[in-house]
Amino acid sequence: MHQARIVGVGMTNFGVHDQPLPELFSSAAFDAMDDAGVDAPAIESFYLGNAMGGQTERDTHLAPTLASHIGLAGIPCQRYEDACATSSNAFKHAVRAVEAGQHDVILVGGVERCTPTTGLDTPEMTSVFASASHRQYEQPTGLSFPGVFGLLTTRHMHEYGTTEEDLAAVAVKNHHHGTYNPRAQFGSETTVEEVLESPIVASPFHLFDCCPFSDGAAAVVVANEEAAADFSGESVAVSGVGHATDTIPLADKADFTATQSARDAANQAYEQAGVGPDDIDVVELHDCFTGAEVLAIEALGFFEDGEGGPAAANGETALDGRIPVNPSGGLKAKGHPIGATGVAQLVELTEHLRGEAGERQVEGARRGLAHNLGGDAGTTIVSILEVDA
Amino acid sequence: MHQARIVGVGMTNFGVHDQPLPELFSSAAFDAMDDAGVDAPAIESFYLGNAMGGQTERDTHLAPTLASHIGLAGIPCQRYEDACATSSNAFKHAVRAVEAGQHDVILVGGVERCTPTTGLDTPEMTSVFASASHRQYEQPTGLSFPGVFGLLTTRHMHEYGTTEEDLAAVAVKNHHHGTYNPRAQFGSETTVEEVLESPIVASPFHLFDCCPFSDGAAAVVVANEEAAADFSGESVAVSGVGHATDTIPLADKADFTATQSARDAANQAYEQAGVGPDDIDVVELHDCFTGAEVLAIEALGFFEDGEGGPAAANGETALDGRIPVNPSGGLKAKGHPIGATGVAQLVELTEHLRGEAGERQVEGARRGLAHNLGGDAGTTIVSILEVDA
């Protein structure tokens, strides 16, 4: 089996972009190709993540359209849609294709516009996002995603005594990290008081517990070890990728606080990489809501079940903490252009492993983990990247 | 490398189905699993094709949702969207995963509802379909898909003298085949006169040159040779799969009548299978419009360029002709529930190779080819199935 490596990375700022998707995506794609030192003819296939383009901007069949736009017409292209885990699933399949020797060099990218640049306002976009919840059992009740994660988090508070202040501390930490990230949508600090005084969106989440709607794009070039050695980009190894699902609708889940698909995906990734949670130096995870970060740090094995609540308040997940979580600012502060989010996590990790993360650098980071979740905690993909020993 | 085999097939009737997608899909999936003799725990992954569920019925993140519905929660799931080539791309990736030994047994399926059961009328659905054309250059002009294929076909008529009567003969042939297919949406004959007297949709296409909007689902179980030998379903080999794209927008194409992605995909599939066009006994191809069949039979190498026009009128592509094309009735008569179409072609071929195609059986068929096209002839996937020598 070949080893898949990330040889080049690129991403746009996350925030508001009033550009058509092909333009927005090309910025990230060309940056990744330049970073890798890869010219277009070397790219054998294109794996795209875009979640909602049909609904938000009447734009489908996007994979070959974007490929054409950046000079890759002709190669096999595919679009993945797996709710918020969309581009991580594209990445997983690209990694598997490289591992199997089916392709030597692949461009993986994600792009999405979720702000009013699409012509949709916040309630309309919330409704579009809700199409990823269960059509028959959840959508008719008005359950949108703040509510989905509000339910999971409420159960965690009930079982373990996690508090609204614990949740607010996640927002405070990720906003603080975001101040070091020039690509982050929110580059300003917040406080526990400000979070708790912001309006309730869906109990227990206040507005500042929720990630924003964002436009953005991200891309990585994945290559096998031989191809990677020929390119100028400093590459990192993809040492493990795990992918699992859980029951949909939410009500069918055996355990509301476990986010079982994350546990299963993490175990697969740890097994492929031959490591465990203690071997991870830096984490980018799916904090679509503050409570989601609490559930994730337990599911990934960094904290015992029930002990994730106070982690941010105690500084354990800060940049200089025991296990730095979301140095980028996470979805909460960096932003969440759905289809771009998974690949953007990999861009962030690659920069840490290369020592190129600037003020937010996790010092000496040699192994990073990305956790990207979709829908009703229904899909999770966990990827482990590392620098060579 | 493992050999991928189709070990079980299932599909619904194509037509009008007033059922939620999970219900509709489960009929096809359970039929495929029963046909294969495969129980749910043996299925390791699920590859779904659904093109427009977000736009047509507010239903996304469908892969794990459908998996949950049929008892497969937990396994890795992914949804592909590549316009009308959607489920063939899901199939391609499943085949590659089996060939690489990444999975032993995979469920591949496609499902779509495109009739007014979605709440959308024909003009609205035409508009949804048009989201697969180029957002900036084509959609603003009002170009929908009858127009896209009308342009390509008009060029073929100009270059080679293909006539409206030639096109009508494709509809007549495929409607005739459809009378033998109990799953076809249109089970009635038509005539050249009836086609030519039907209203113009987009020149040169009359209404009866166009495939209908349809609801439907199809599924196949793909397994490696060892797993296939353990199951009761009579399996057929997947001997080649090719996948290529072409420039989008349409105006950038070097040659309007070549449908270059079909040529490239066919060449890849022929090379993998070690065969050529003369070795194919039965073909299911993407006749979304009659002119698309003319372009495809040339691109696939069954006819010289410019000689595909009269093929149907001359009986060469009939059930008892030199190269039987669309014994199922094709998209034209069987129907075209977008995300289900690619997999349905594979179901049809498998039945021919098993000798189970009833009145429409191509006698002695030992090798079949499926051609599934997406968008502005922008994606094509060609698959070759065969029975063992």
PDB file of N, CA and C in Angstrom, chain A residues 238-241 266-280 367 384 386:
ATOM      1  N   VAL A 238      -0.392  11.267   5.684  1.00  0.00           N
ATOM      2  CA  VAL A 238      -1.749  10.959   6.146  1.00  0.00           C
ATOM      3  C   VAL A 238      -1.670   9.556   6.737  1.00  0.00           C
ATOM      4  N   SER A 239      -1.553   9.509   8.050  1.00  0.00           N
ATOM      5  CA  SER A 239      -1.267   8.205   8.648  1.00  0.00           C
ATOM      6  C   SER A 239      -2.514   7.422   9.026  1.00  0.00           C
ATOM      7  N   GLY A 240      -3.658   8.080   9.070  1.00  0.00           N
ATOM      8  CA  GLY A 240      -4.888   7.344   9.366  1.00  0.00           C
ATOM      9  C   GLY A 240      -6.108   8.160   9.010  1.00  0.00           C
ATOM     10  N   VAL A 241      -7.109   7.474   8.450  1.00  0.00           N
ATOM     11  CA  VAL A 241      -8.414   8.104   8.211  1.00  0.00           C
ATOM     12  C   VAL A 241      -9.482   7.106   8.630  1.00  0.00           C
ATOM     13  N   ALA A 266     -12.747   7.606  15.064  1.00  0.00           N
ATOM     14  CA  ALA A 266     -11.466   7.843  15.739  1.00  0.00           C
ATOM     15  C   ALA A 266     -10.723   6.529  15.949  1.00  0.00           C
ATOM     16  N   ASN A 267     -11.438   5.505  16.382  1.00  0.00           N
ATOM     17  CA  ASN A 267     -10.771   4.220  16.605  1.00  0.00           C
ATOM     18  C   ASN A 267     -10.153   3.682  15.319  1.00  0.00           C
ATOM     19  N   GLN A 268     -10.873   3.852  14.227  1.00  0.00           N
ATOM     20  CA  GLN A 268     -10.318   3.406  12.940  1.00  0.00           C
ATOM     21  C   GLN A 268      -9.055   4.200  12.591  1.00  0.00           C
ATOM     22  N   ALA A 269      -9.127   5.505  12.780  1.00  0.00           N
ATOM     23  CA  ALA A 269      -7.978   6.353  12.418  1.00  0.00           C
ATOM     24  C   ALA A 269      -6.778   6.049  13.321  1.00  0.00           C
ATOM     25  N   TYR A 270      -7.037   5.916  14.626  1.00  0.00           N
ATOM     26  CA  TYR A 270      -5.945   5.579  15.555  1.00  0.00           C
ATOM     27  C   TYR A 270      -5.318   4.233  15.168  1.00  0.00           C
ATOM     28  N   GLU A 271      -6.174   3.278  14.819  1.00  0.00           N
ATOM     29  CA  GLU A 271      -5.658   1.952  14.479  1.00  0.00           C
ATOM     30  C   GLU A 271      -4.801   2.013  13.215  1.00  0.00           C
ATOM     31  N   GLN A 272      -5.301   2.713  12.196  1.00  0.00           N
ATOM     32  CA  GLN A 272      -4.498   2.793  10.960  1.00  0.00           C
ATOM     33  C   GLN A 272      -3.166   3.494  11.217  1.00  0.00           C
ATOM     34  N   ALA A 273      -3.209   4.527  12.056  1.00  0.00           N
ATOM     35  CA  ALA A 273      -1.979   5.295  12.328  1.00  0.00           C
ATOM     36  C   ALA A 273      -1.095   4.611  13.376  1.00  0.00           C
ATOM     37  N   GLY A 274      -1.660   3.648  14.092  1.00  0.00           N
ATOM     38  CA  GLY A 274      -0.887   2.970  15.137  1.00  0.00           C
ATOM     39  C   GLY A 274      -0.586   3.864  16.326  1.00  0.00           C
ATOM     40  N   VAL A 275      -1.527   4.744  16.636  1.00  0.00           N
ATOM     41  CA  VAL A 275      -1.339   5.669  17.754  1.00  0.00           C
ATOM     42  C   VAL A 275      -2.623   5.742  18.585  1.00  0.00           C
ATOM     43  N   GLY A 276      -2.570   6.522  19.655  1.00  0.00           N
ATOM     44  CA  GLY A 276      -3.744   6.758  20.486  1.00  0.00           C
ATOM     45  C   GLY A 276      -3.868   8.236  20.791  1.00  0.00           C
ATOM     46  N   PRO A 277      -4.887   8.594  21.558  1.00  0.00           N
ATOM     47  CA  PRO A 277      -5.123  10.020  21.845  1.00  0.00           C
ATOM     48  C   PRO A 277      -3.916  10.707  22.472  1.00  0.00           C
ATOM     49  N   ASP A 278      -3.154   9.976  23.265  1.00  0.00           N
ATOM     50  CA  ASP A 278      -2.013  10.600  23.939  1.00  0.00           C
ATOM     51  C   ASP A 278      -0.892  10.995  22.979  1.00  0.00           C
ATOM     52  N   ASP A 279      -0.963  10.452  21.778  1.00  0.00           N
ATOM     53  CA  ASP A 279       0.093  10.741  20.806  1.00  0.00           C
ATOM     54  C   ASP A 279      -0.216  11.953  19.931  1.00  0.00           C
ATOM     55  N   ILE A 280      -1.374  12.562  20.156  1.00  0.00           N
ATOM     56  CA  ILE A 280      -1.800  13.685  19.301  1.00  0.00           C
ATOM     57  C   ILE A 280      -1.346  15.000  19.939  1.00  0.00           C
ATOM     58  N   ARG A 367       2.096  15.590  15.317  1.00  0.00           N
ATOM     59  CA  ARG A 367       0.976  14.739  14.886  1.00  0.00           C
ATOM     60  C   ARG A 367      -0.324  15.469  15.204  1.00  0.00           C
ATOM     61  N   ILE A 384      -5.733  11.657  10.671  1.00  0.00           N
ATOM     62  CA  ILE A 384      -4.507  11.908  11.436  1.00  0.00           C
ATOM     63  C   ILE A 384      -3.370  12.194  10.455  1.00  0.00           C
ATOM     64  N   GLU A 386       0.818  13.459  10.129  1.00  0.00           N
ATOM     65  CA  GLU A 386       2.023  13.546  10.944  1.00  0.00           C
ATOM     66  C   GLU A 386       3.263  13.852  10.111  1.00  0.00           C
TER      67      GLU A 386
END
